[in-house]
């Protein structure tokens, strides 16, 4: 048996709730066109700057470093906070396929709550393990 484990905190869940999921056209050459749904890897939460989006979602908006309001890369935050926000971002991004499957799987099972989830690749089922 092979397993995949995902650990989700309240912060992960707040960010997952705010992922911008959108419709897009990927084949405009056919008569009807083909469209799909997806997540823009460069704008996970719909804004221009990931750190600003995450800070707003998690309630850290006003904790930015003064003087960086017009920084071309977006507002900067103290190193410890910014590193933490990047860790959250990368964890979600690196596990996006499994997180989307988790959301769908737990849709009619009470939804997601903080904790650890295990995916059994043999029978393709998820289980919350704590």
Coordinates of C-alpha atoms in Angstrom, one line a residue:
X1 CA 0.0 0.0 0.0
X2 CA 1.2 3.5 -0.8
X3 CA 0.0 6.5 1.1
X4 CA 0.2 10.3 0.8
X5 CA -0.2 12.4 3.9
X6 CA -1.3 16.1 4.0
X7 CA -1.3 18.2 7.2
X8 CA -3.6 21.2 7.3
X9 CA -3.7 24.0 9.8
X10 CA -6.3 26.7 10.3
X11 CA -4.0 29.0 8.3
X12 CA -3.9 26.5 5.4
X13 CA -7.7 26.2 5.4
X14 CA -8.1 30.0 5.4
X15 CA -5.8 30.2 2.3
X16 CA -7.4 27.2 0.6
X17 CA -10.8 28.9 1.0
X18 CA -9.5 31.9 -0.9
X19 CA -7.8 30.1 -3.8
X20 CA -9.0 31.8 -7.0
X21 CA -10.6 29.0 -9.1
X22 CA -11.6 30.2 -12.6
X23 CA -12.8 29.2 -16.0
X24 CA -10.5 29.6 -18.9
X25 CA -10.4 28.8 -22.7
X26 CA -7.6 26.6 -23.8
X27 CA -8.7 25.8 -27.4
X28 CA -10.1 28.8 -29.3
X29 CA -9.4 27.3 -32.7
X30 CA -12.4 24.9 -32.7
X31 CA -15.9 26.0 -33.5
X32 CA -17.1 25.6 -29.9
X33 CA -13.8 26.1 -28.2
X34 CA -12.7 24.1 -25.2
X35 CA -12.6 25.5 -21.8
X36 CA -11.5 24.2 -18.4
X37 CA -11.3 25.3 -14.8
X38 CA -8.1 25.9 -13.1
X39 CA -5.9 27.9 -10.8
X40 CA -3.3 30.4 -12.1
X41 CA 0.0 29.4 -10.7
X42 CA 1.2 33.1 -10.7
X43 CA -1.9 34.4 -8.9
X44 CA -3.0 31.7 -6.5
X45 CA -5.3 34.1 -4.6
X46 CA -6.2 36.4 -7.4
X47 CA -4.1 39.4 -6.5
X48 CA -0.9 40.7 -8.0
X49 CA 1.4 40.0 -5.0
X50 CA 1.2 36.7 -3.1
X51 CA 2.5 38.1 0.2
X52 CA 0.0 40.9 0.2
X53 CA -2.8 38.4 -0.6
X54 CA -1.7 36.0 2.2
X55 CA -1.2 38.8 4.7
X56 CA -4.7 40.1 4.0
X57 CA -6.3 36.7 4.2
X58 CA -4.6 35.8 7.5
X59 CA -5.0 39.2 9.2
X60 CA -1.4 40.4 8.9
X61 CA -2.1 43.2 6.4
X62 CA -1.0 46.1 8.6
X63 CA 2.2 44.3 9.7
X64 CA 4.1 45.3 6.6
X65 CA 7.5 47.1 6.7
X66 CA 6.8 50.8 6.4
X67 CA 8.1 52.3 3.2
X68 CA 7.5 49.2 1.1
X69 CA 3.9 50.2 0.1
X70 CA 5.0 51.0 -3.4
X71 CA 7.7 48.3 -3.8
X72 CA 7.5 46.9 -7.3
X73 CA 7.3 43.3 -5.8
X74 CA 4.6 44.3 -3.4
X75 CA 4.7 45.1 0.3
X76 CA 7.4 43.4 2.3
X77 CA 6.9 41.9 5.7
X78 CA 9.3 41.1 8.5
X79 CA 11.5 38.2 7.6
X80 CA 10.0 35.7 10.1
X81 CA 6.4 36.5 9.0
X82 CA 7.3 36.5 5.3
X83 CA 9.1 33.2 5.5
X84 CA 6.2 31.7 7.3
X85 CA 3.8 33.0 4.7
X86 CA 6.0 31.6 1.9
X87 CA 6.1 28.2 3.7
X88 CA 2.3 28.2 3.7
X89 CA 2.1 29.2 0.1
X90 CA 4.7 26.6 -1.1
X91 CA 3.0 23.8 1.0
X92 CA -0.3 24.5 -0.7
X93 CA 1.2 24.9 -4.1
X94 CA 3.3 21.7 -3.8
X95 CA 0.3 19.7 -2.7
X96 CA -2.4 21.4 -4.8
X97 CA -3.5 18.3 -6.6
X98 CA -4.1 16.4 -3.4
X99 CA -5.7 19.4 -1.7
X100 CA -8.2 19.8 -4.5
X101 CA -9.0 16.1 -4.3
X102 CA -9.4 16.4 -0.5
X103 CA -11.9 19.3 -0.9
X104 CA -13.9 17.3 -3.3
X105 CA -13.7 14.1 -1.3
X106 CA -14.8 15.7 2.0
X107 CA -17.5 17.9 0.4
X108 CA -20.4 15.8 1.7
X109 CA -18.5 14.5 4.7
X110 CA -18.5 17.6 6.8
X111 CA -15.7 19.4 5.0
X112 CA -12.1 19.9 5.9
X113 CA -10.9 20.6 9.5
X114 CA -7.4 21.1 10.7
X115 CA -5.5 17.9 11.0
X116 CA -3.6 15.2 9.1
X117 CA -5.1 13.4 6.2
X118 CA -3.9 10.2 4.6
X119 CA -4.6 9.1 1.0
X120 CA -4.6 5.4 0.2
X121 CA -3.5 5.1 -3.4
X122 CA -4.8 1.6 -3.7
X123 CA -8.4 2.4 -3.2
X124 CA -8.2 6.1 -3.7
X125 CA -9.8 7.1 -0.4
X126 CA -8.9 9.8 2.1
X127 CA -9.1 9.4 5.9
X128 CA -8.5 12.0 8.5
X129 CA -6.1 10.4 11.0
X130 CA -6.2 12.9 13.9

